[in-house]
Amino acid sequence: MQPLRLFFENCCRTFRDAALTLVYPPSCTGCGGATADAHALCPACWTRLTLIEQPYCSRLGTPFSVDLGVGPLISPRAIAEPPAFERARAVAVYDEVARRMVHRLKYEDRLDLAAVMARMMETAGTELVTEADCVVPVPLHRLRLWRRRFNQAALLAKAIAGHKGRSYDPGCLERVKATRSQVGLSRPARAANLQGAFRVPEAAKARLQGRRVLLVDDVSTTGATANAAARALLRGGAKAVDVLTFAVVAAENS
């Protein structure tokens, strides 16, 4: 029976992949142009994607423009304003290509891109994923979730947890305040806007106790969202919180 079941599973997988190819012909995840392989970047987009590599701030994950060659470094911003989370990592700087990839997932209903973006995030945050006890997405308020129909952070978090055999627990954190858009707000205004926005439900506190949480989102701009969510998780009983995003705005360290 086992070989027969495997045969049918392979057939179903082949049919699914063929159907996806008909709906979404192979295209560049950055610009949408035609490519030979599905979910690949074309050469032009690949060369313009600013991947984050050493040296970067060991706390915020933002890159330095100069390699001082003195081991792990902490940025002036992380020293002046220590984050609530322990470590943050991201795949790329939020530039033209990374922005386009996020927007295609978030606003163009290209949910199929979540899997490839999650794979890239796993590579960028290998240590964080390996040490995590559970993976939690940054939640949307129920009204925004109703309008958008899906939470892109949840798609990324679920894929990462599934690939790496980690517990996926979106119920550990909820957004209870319908905050205004963060676009255009200063760093202090962003922090004030998010005050009291997150909480850990009473029913989730027992399973959160003493766990290292990997908090997942698509983009980190100033870190205000990650800080607010991390504080709520720590108040709820988490031992520590790390943050993994696809992209980060990294002007502070340049």
mmCIF file of C-alpha atoms in Angstrom:
data_model
loop_
_atom_site.group_PDB
_atom_site.id
_atom_site.type_symbol
_atom_site.label_atom_id
_atom_site.label_comp_id
_atom_site.label_asym_id
_atom_site.label_seq_id
_atom_site.Cartn_x
_atom_site.Cartn_y
_atom_site.Cartn_z
ATOM 1 C CA MET A 1 0.000 0.000 0.000
ATOM 2 C CA GLN A 2 2.848 2.389 0.762
ATOM 3 C CA PRO A 3 4.270 2.490 -2.823
ATOM 4 C CA LEU A 4 0.754 3.001 -4.194
ATOM 5 C CA ARG A 5 0.104 5.878 -1.801
ATOM 6 C CA LEU A 6 3.404 7.498 -2.724
ATOM 7 C CA PHE A 7 2.502 7.156 -6.396
ATOM 8 C CA PHE A 8 -0.801 8.946 -5.897
ATOM 9 C CA GLU A 9 0.832 11.647 -3.760
ATOM 10 C CA ASN A 10 3.403 12.282 -6.484
ATOM 11 C CA CYS A 11 0.652 12.438 -9.085
ATOM 12 C CA CYS A 12 -1.290 14.945 -6.993
ATOM 13 C CA ARG A 13 1.827 17.042 -6.470
ATOM 14 C CA THR A 14 2.595 17.021 -10.197
ATOM 15 C CA PHE A 15 -0.977 18.009 -11.014
ATOM 16 C CA ARG A 16 -0.875 20.814 -8.439
ATOM 17 C CA ASP A 17 2.418 22.173 -9.798
ATOM 18 C CA ALA A 18 1.091 22.028 -13.359
ATOM 19 C CA ALA A 19 -2.061 23.873 -12.344
ATOM 20 C CA LEU A 20 -0.033 26.576 -10.600
ATOM 21 C CA THR A 21 2.107 26.985 -13.712
ATOM 22 C CA LEU A 22 -1.035 27.572 -15.779
ATOM 23 C CA VAL A 23 -2.329 30.158 -13.326
ATOM 24 C CA TYR A 24 1.071 31.727 -12.623
ATOM 25 C CA PRO A 25 3.474 31.191 -15.553
ATOM 26 C CA PRO A 26 7.141 31.280 -14.472
ATOM 27 C CA SER A 27 7.992 34.894 -13.738
ATOM 28 C CA CYS A 28 10.542 36.939 -11.858
ATOM 29 C CA THR A 29 9.515 37.454 -8.237
ATOM 30 C CA GLY A 30 10.923 40.962 -8.437
ATOM 31 C CA CYS A 31 9.688 42.518 -11.681
ATOM 32 C CA GLY A 32 7.204 39.931 -12.940
ATOM 33 C CA GLY A 33 9.079 39.363 -16.200
ATOM 34 C CA ALA A 34 9.260 35.925 -17.779
ATOM 35 C CA THR A 35 11.812 33.471 -16.357
ATOM 36 C CA ALA A 36 12.704 29.866 -17.086
ATOM 37 C CA ASP A 37 12.061 28.760 -13.500
ATOM 38 C CA ALA A 38 9.132 29.578 -11.271
ATOM 39 C CA HIS A 39 9.808 31.803 -8.272
ATOM 40 C CA ALA A 40 13.249 32.876 -9.475
ATOM 41 C CA LEU A 41 14.736 36.329 -9.844
ATOM 42 C CA CYS A 42 15.790 37.471 -13.279
ATOM 43 C CA PRO A 43 19.481 38.453 -13.609
ATOM 44 C CA ALA A 44 18.672 42.168 -13.532
ATOM 45 C CA CYS A 45 16.648 41.951 -10.312
ATOM 46 C CA TRP A 46 19.140 39.601 -8.664
ATOM 47 C CA THR A 47 21.998 42.068 -9.183
ATOM 48 C CA ARG A 48 19.859 44.913 -7.757
ATOM 49 C CA LEU A 49 18.672 42.998 -4.681
ATOM 50 C CA THR A 50 20.764 44.216 -1.736
ATOM 51 C CA LEU A 51 21.272 41.080 0.343
ATOM 52 C CA ILE A 52 22.353 41.649 3.942
ATOM 53 C CA GLU A 53 25.689 40.047 4.734
ATOM 54 C CA GLN A 54 28.341 40.615 7.378
ATOM 55 C CA PRO A 55 29.104 43.088 8.796
ATOM 56 C CA TYR A 56 25.742 43.914 10.350
ATOM 57 C CA CYS A 57 24.498 44.963 13.777
ATOM 58 C CA SER A 58 24.250 41.842 15.925
ATOM 59 C CA ARG A 59 21.110 43.206 17.631
ATOM 60 C CA LEU A 60 19.168 44.936 14.834
ATOM 61 C CA GLY A 61 20.537 43.039 11.836
ATOM 62 C CA THR A 62 21.052 46.273 9.880
ATOM 63 C CA PRO A 63 24.166 46.359 7.682
ATOM 64 C CA PHE A 64 27.249 48.507 8.166
ATOM 65 C CA SER A 65 28.762 50.247 5.167
ATOM 66 C CA VAL A 66 32.327 49.517 6.338
ATOM 67 C CA ASP A 67 33.803 46.291 7.687
ATOM 68 C CA LEU A 68 35.901 47.233 10.730
ATOM 69 C CA GLY A 69 37.118 43.648 11.119
ATOM 70 C CA VAL A 70 36.670 43.550 14.896
ATOM 71 C CA GLY A 71 34.080 40.784 15.297
ATOM 72 C CA PRO A 72 30.400 41.198 16.258
ATOM 73 C CA LEU A 73 29.314 44.837 16.122
ATOM 74 C CA ILE A 74 26.430 46.769 17.660
ATOM 75 C CA SER A 75 25.126 49.865 15.932
ATOM 76 C CA PRO A 76 24.880 53.243 17.674
ATOM 77 C CA ARG A 77 21.101 53.036 17.420
ATOM 78 C CA ALA A 78 21.007 49.671 19.223
ATOM 79 C CA ILE A 79 23.213 51.076 21.986
ATOM 80 C CA ALA A 80 21.172 54.270 22.376
ATOM 81 C CA GLU A 81 17.794 52.538 22.100
ATOM 82 C CA PRO A 82 18.188 48.845 23.068
ATOM 83 C CA PRO A 83 15.354 46.833 21.497
ATOM 84 C CA ALA A 84 12.992 44.644 23.502
ATOM 85 C CA PHE A 85 13.896 41.685 21.276
ATOM 86 C CA GLU A 86 17.309 40.007 21.444
ATOM 87 C CA ARG A 87 18.237 39.727 17.765
ATOM 88 C CA ALA A 88 16.774 40.703 14.411
ATOM 89 C CA ARG A 89 17.730 39.391 10.993
ATOM 90 C CA ALA A 90 16.500 40.119 7.463
ATOM 91 C CA VAL A 91 17.180 38.889 3.956
ATOM 92 C CA ALA A 92 17.643 42.215 2.201
ATOM 93 C CA VAL A 93 17.593 45.975 2.463
ATOM 94 C CA TYR A 94 14.165 47.372 1.641
ATOM 95 C CA ASP A 95 15.129 48.788 -1.740
ATOM 96 C CA GLU A 96 13.472 48.653 -5.145
ATOM 97 C CA VAL A 97 13.582 44.890 -5.697
ATOM 98 C CA ALA A 98 12.766 43.849 -2.120
ATOM 99 C CA ARG A 99 9.910 46.382 -2.020
ATOM 100 C CA ARG A 100 8.471 44.985 -5.233
ATOM 101 C CA MET A 101 8.615 41.403 -3.920
ATOM 102 C CA VAL A 102 6.838 42.385 -0.709
ATOM 103 C CA HIS A 103 4.195 44.363 -2.596
ATOM 104 C CA ARG A 104 3.478 41.504 -4.986
ATOM 105 C CA LEU A 105 2.822 39.208 -2.035
ATOM 106 C CA LYS A 106 0.947 41.768 0.041
ATOM 107 C CA TYR A 107 -1.123 43.712 -2.465
ATOM 108 C CA GLU A 108 -1.226 41.637 -5.664
ATOM 109 C CA ASP A 109 -2.440 38.392 -4.058
ATOM 110 C CA ARG A 110 0.690 36.482 -5.102
ATOM 111 C CA LEU A 111 0.418 34.170 -2.117
ATOM 112 C CA ASP A 112 2.590 31.635 -3.904
ATOM 113 C CA LEU A 113 5.583 33.923 -3.320
ATOM 114 C CA ALA A 114 5.413 33.354 0.439
ATOM 115 C CA ALA A 115 7.163 29.982 0.153
ATOM 116 C CA VAL A 116 10.207 31.258 -1.752
ATOM 117 C CA MET A 117 10.503 34.363 0.445
ATOM 118 C CA ALA A 118 10.279 32.154 3.539
ATOM 119 C CA ARG A 119 13.124 29.971 2.237
ATOM 120 C CA MET A 120 15.307 33.049 1.844
ATOM 121 C CA MET A 121 14.374 34.160 5.375
ATOM 122 C CA GLU A 122 15.325 30.751 6.767
ATOM 123 C CA THR A 123 18.792 31.138 5.269
ATOM 124 C CA ALA A 124 19.231 34.684 6.564
ATOM 125 C CA GLY A 125 18.062 33.720 10.057
ATOM 126 C CA THR A 126 19.367 30.168 10.363
ATOM 127 C CA GLU A 127 20.578 30.585 13.939
ATOM 128 C CA LEU A 128 17.338 32.240 15.041
ATOM 129 C CA VAL A 129 15.146 29.558 13.473
ATOM 130 C CA THR A 130 17.269 26.745 14.914
ATOM 131 C CA GLU A 131 17.050 28.104 18.460
ATOM 132 C CA ALA A 132 13.336 28.999 18.345
ATOM 133 C CA ASP A 133 10.782 27.038 20.363
ATOM 134 C CA CYS A 134 7.878 28.467 18.392
ATOM 135 C CA VAL A 135 7.207 30.747 15.429
ATOM 136 C CA VAL A 136 4.678 33.575 15.815
ATOM 137 C CA PRO A 137 3.605 36.042 13.099
ATOM 138 C CA VAL A 138 2.992 39.717 13.784
ATOM 139 C CA PRO A 139 -0.823 39.750 13.789
ATOM 140 C CA LEU A 140 -3.187 42.083 11.970
ATOM 141 C CA HIS A 141 -6.157 43.661 13.677
ATOM 142 C CA ARG A 142 -9.320 41.760 12.777
ATOM 143 C CA LEU A 143 -10.721 44.691 10.758
ATOM 144 C CA ARG A 144 -7.585 44.970 8.625
ATOM 145 C CA LEU A 145 -7.458 41.198 8.251
ATOM 146 C CA TRP A 146 -11.073 41.248 7.043
ATOM 147 C CA ARG A 147 -10.243 43.904 4.434
ATOM 148 C CA ARG A 148 -7.014 42.278 3.231
ATOM 149 C CA ARG A 149 -8.305 38.669 3.578
ATOM 150 C CA PHE A 150 -4.915 37.298 4.660
ATOM 151 C CA ASN A 151 -1.935 38.153 6.840
ATOM 152 C CA GLN A 152 1.303 38.055 4.851
ATOM 153 C CA ALA A 153 3.336 37.649 8.052
ATOM 154 C CA ALA A 154 1.308 34.547 8.913
ATOM 155 C CA LEU A 155 1.964 33.037 5.478
ATOM 156 C CA LEU A 156 5.715 33.546 5.929
ATOM 157 C CA ALA A 157 5.746 32.304 9.538
ATOM 158 C CA LYS A 158 3.744 29.175 8.743
ATOM 159 C CA ALA A 159 6.061 28.292 5.853
ATOM 160 C CA ILE A 160 9.177 28.780 7.986
ATOM 161 C CA ALA A 161 7.787 26.690 10.845
ATOM 162 C CA GLY A 162 6.719 23.939 8.466
ATOM 163 C CA HIS A 163 10.039 23.773 6.648
ATOM 164 C CA LYS A 164 12.081 23.647 9.850
ATOM 165 C CA GLY A 165 9.794 21.529 12.044
ATOM 166 C CA ARG A 166 9.084 24.318 14.518
ATOM 167 C CA SER A 167 5.826 24.918 16.357
ATOM 168 C CA TYR A 168 3.643 27.477 14.551
ATOM 169 C CA ASP A 169 1.534 29.316 17.120
ATOM 170 C CA PRO A 170 -0.291 32.397 15.792
ATOM 171 C CA GLY A 171 -2.614 32.293 18.798
ATOM 172 C CA CYS A 172 0.176 33.442 21.138
ATOM 173 C CA LEU A 173 -0.237 37.075 20.123
ATOM 174 C CA GLU A 174 -3.188 39.207 19.093
ATOM 175 C CA ARG A 175 -3.578 42.773 17.899
ATOM 176 C CA VAL A 176 -6.238 44.480 19.981
ATOM 177 C CA LYS A 177 -5.802 48.056 18.782
ATOM 178 C CA ALA A 178 -6.645 49.174 15.251
ATOM 179 C CA THR A 179 -3.663 51.468 14.785
ATOM 180 C CA ARG A 180 -3.411 54.048 12.013
ATOM 181 C CA SER A 181 -0.978 53.392 9.182
ATOM 182 C CA GLN A 182 2.671 53.759 10.159
ATOM 183 C CA VAL A 183 3.599 55.253 6.777
ATOM 184 C CA GLY A 184 4.961 58.764 7.140
ATOM 185 C CA LEU A 185 5.216 58.668 10.940
ATOM 186 C CA SER A 186 8.433 59.477 12.805
ATOM 187 C CA ARG A 187 10.041 56.847 15.024
ATOM 188 C CA PRO A 188 8.560 58.308 18.241
ATOM 189 C CA ALA A 189 5.141 58.629 16.583
ATOM 190 C CA ARG A 190 5.303 55.009 15.410
ATOM 191 C CA ALA A 191 6.073 53.823 18.939
ATOM 192 C CA ALA A 192 3.229 55.913 20.384
ATOM 193 C CA ASN A 193 0.847 54.639 17.707
ATOM 194 C CA LEU A 194 1.586 51.037 18.708
ATOM 195 C CA GLN A 195 1.333 51.492 22.468
ATOM 196 C CA GLY A 196 -1.075 48.876 23.802
ATOM 197 C CA ALA A 197 -1.632 47.397 20.335
ATOM 198 C CA PHE A 198 -0.623 43.802 21.187
ATOM 199 C CA ARG A 199 -1.359 41.341 23.959
ATOM 200 C CA VAL A 200 -0.988 37.667 24.738
ATOM 201 C CA PRO A 201 -4.395 36.032 25.272
ATOM 202 C CA GLU A 202 -4.910 34.495 28.712
ATOM 203 C CA ALA A 203 -5.429 31.078 27.116
ATOM 204 C CA ALA A 204 -1.987 31.262 25.456
ATOM 205 C CA LYS A 205 0.102 32.315 28.476
ATOM 206 C CA ALA A 206 0.618 28.798 29.824
ATOM 207 C CA ARG A 207 2.121 27.452 26.603
ATOM 208 C CA LEU A 208 4.244 30.588 26.111
ATOM 209 C CA GLN A 209 6.035 30.299 29.470
ATOM 210 C CA GLY A 210 9.811 30.045 29.156
ATOM 211 C CA ARG A 211 9.820 29.704 25.364
ATOM 212 C CA ARG A 212 12.086 31.442 22.882
ATOM 213 C CA VAL A 213 9.825 33.001 20.278
ATOM 214 C CA LEU A 214 10.704 33.753 16.666
ATOM 215 C CA LEU A 215 8.550 36.725 15.651
ATOM 216 C CA VAL A 216 8.027 36.961 11.878
ATOM 217 C CA ASP A 217 7.007 39.927 9.712
ATOM 218 C CA ASP A 218 7.518 41.023 6.109
ATOM 219 C CA VAL A 219 9.306 44.354 6.637
ATOM 220 C CA SER A 220 10.927 46.208 9.537
ATOM 221 C CA THR A 221 11.035 49.981 9.124
ATOM 222 C CA THR A 222 12.009 51.473 12.485
ATOM 223 C CA GLY A 223 11.536 48.360 14.624
ATOM 224 C CA ALA A 224 8.575 49.903 16.454
ATOM 225 C CA THR A 225 6.187 47.070 15.564
ATOM 226 C CA ALA A 226 8.695 44.380 16.525
ATOM 227 C CA ASN A 227 9.434 46.146 19.810
ATOM 228 C CA ALA A 228 5.763 46.501 20.735
ATOM 229 C CA ALA A 229 5.030 42.874 19.856
ATOM 230 C CA ALA A 230 8.159 41.608 21.657
ATOM 231 C CA ARG A 231 7.241 43.497 24.831
ATOM 232 C CA ALA A 232 3.793 41.919 24.823
ATOM 233 C CA LEU A 233 5.265 38.439 24.353
ATOM 234 C CA LEU A 234 7.776 38.968 27.157
ATOM 235 C CA ARG A 235 5.051 40.227 29.476
ATOM 236 C CA GLY A 236 3.066 37.145 28.543
ATOM 237 C CA GLY A 237 5.828 34.817 29.713
ATOM 238 C CA ALA A 238 8.195 34.320 26.765
ATOM 239 C CA LYS A 239 11.840 33.771 27.733
ATOM 240 C CA ALA A 240 13.188 35.727 24.764
ATOM 241 C CA VAL A 241 12.079 37.050 21.384
ATOM 242 C CA ASP A 242 14.019 37.135 18.118
ATOM 243 C CA VAL A 243 12.741 38.845 14.974
ATOM 244 C CA LEU A 244 12.973 37.654 11.369
ATOM 245 C CA THR A 245 11.780 39.733 8.418
ATOM 246 C CA PHE A 246 12.209 39.595 4.678
ATOM 247 C CA ALA A 247 13.436 43.178 4.401
ATOM 248 C CA VAL A 248 14.633 45.989 6.652
ATOM 249 C CA VAL A 249 14.981 49.726 6.180
ATOM 250 C CA ALA A 250 18.645 50.198 7.005
ATOM 251 C CA ALA A 251 19.561 53.846 6.582
ATOM 252 C CA GLU A 252 20.703 54.299 10.176
ATOM 253 C CA ASN A 253 24.001 52.429 9.851
ATOM 254 C CA SER A 254 25.193 53.880 6.592
#
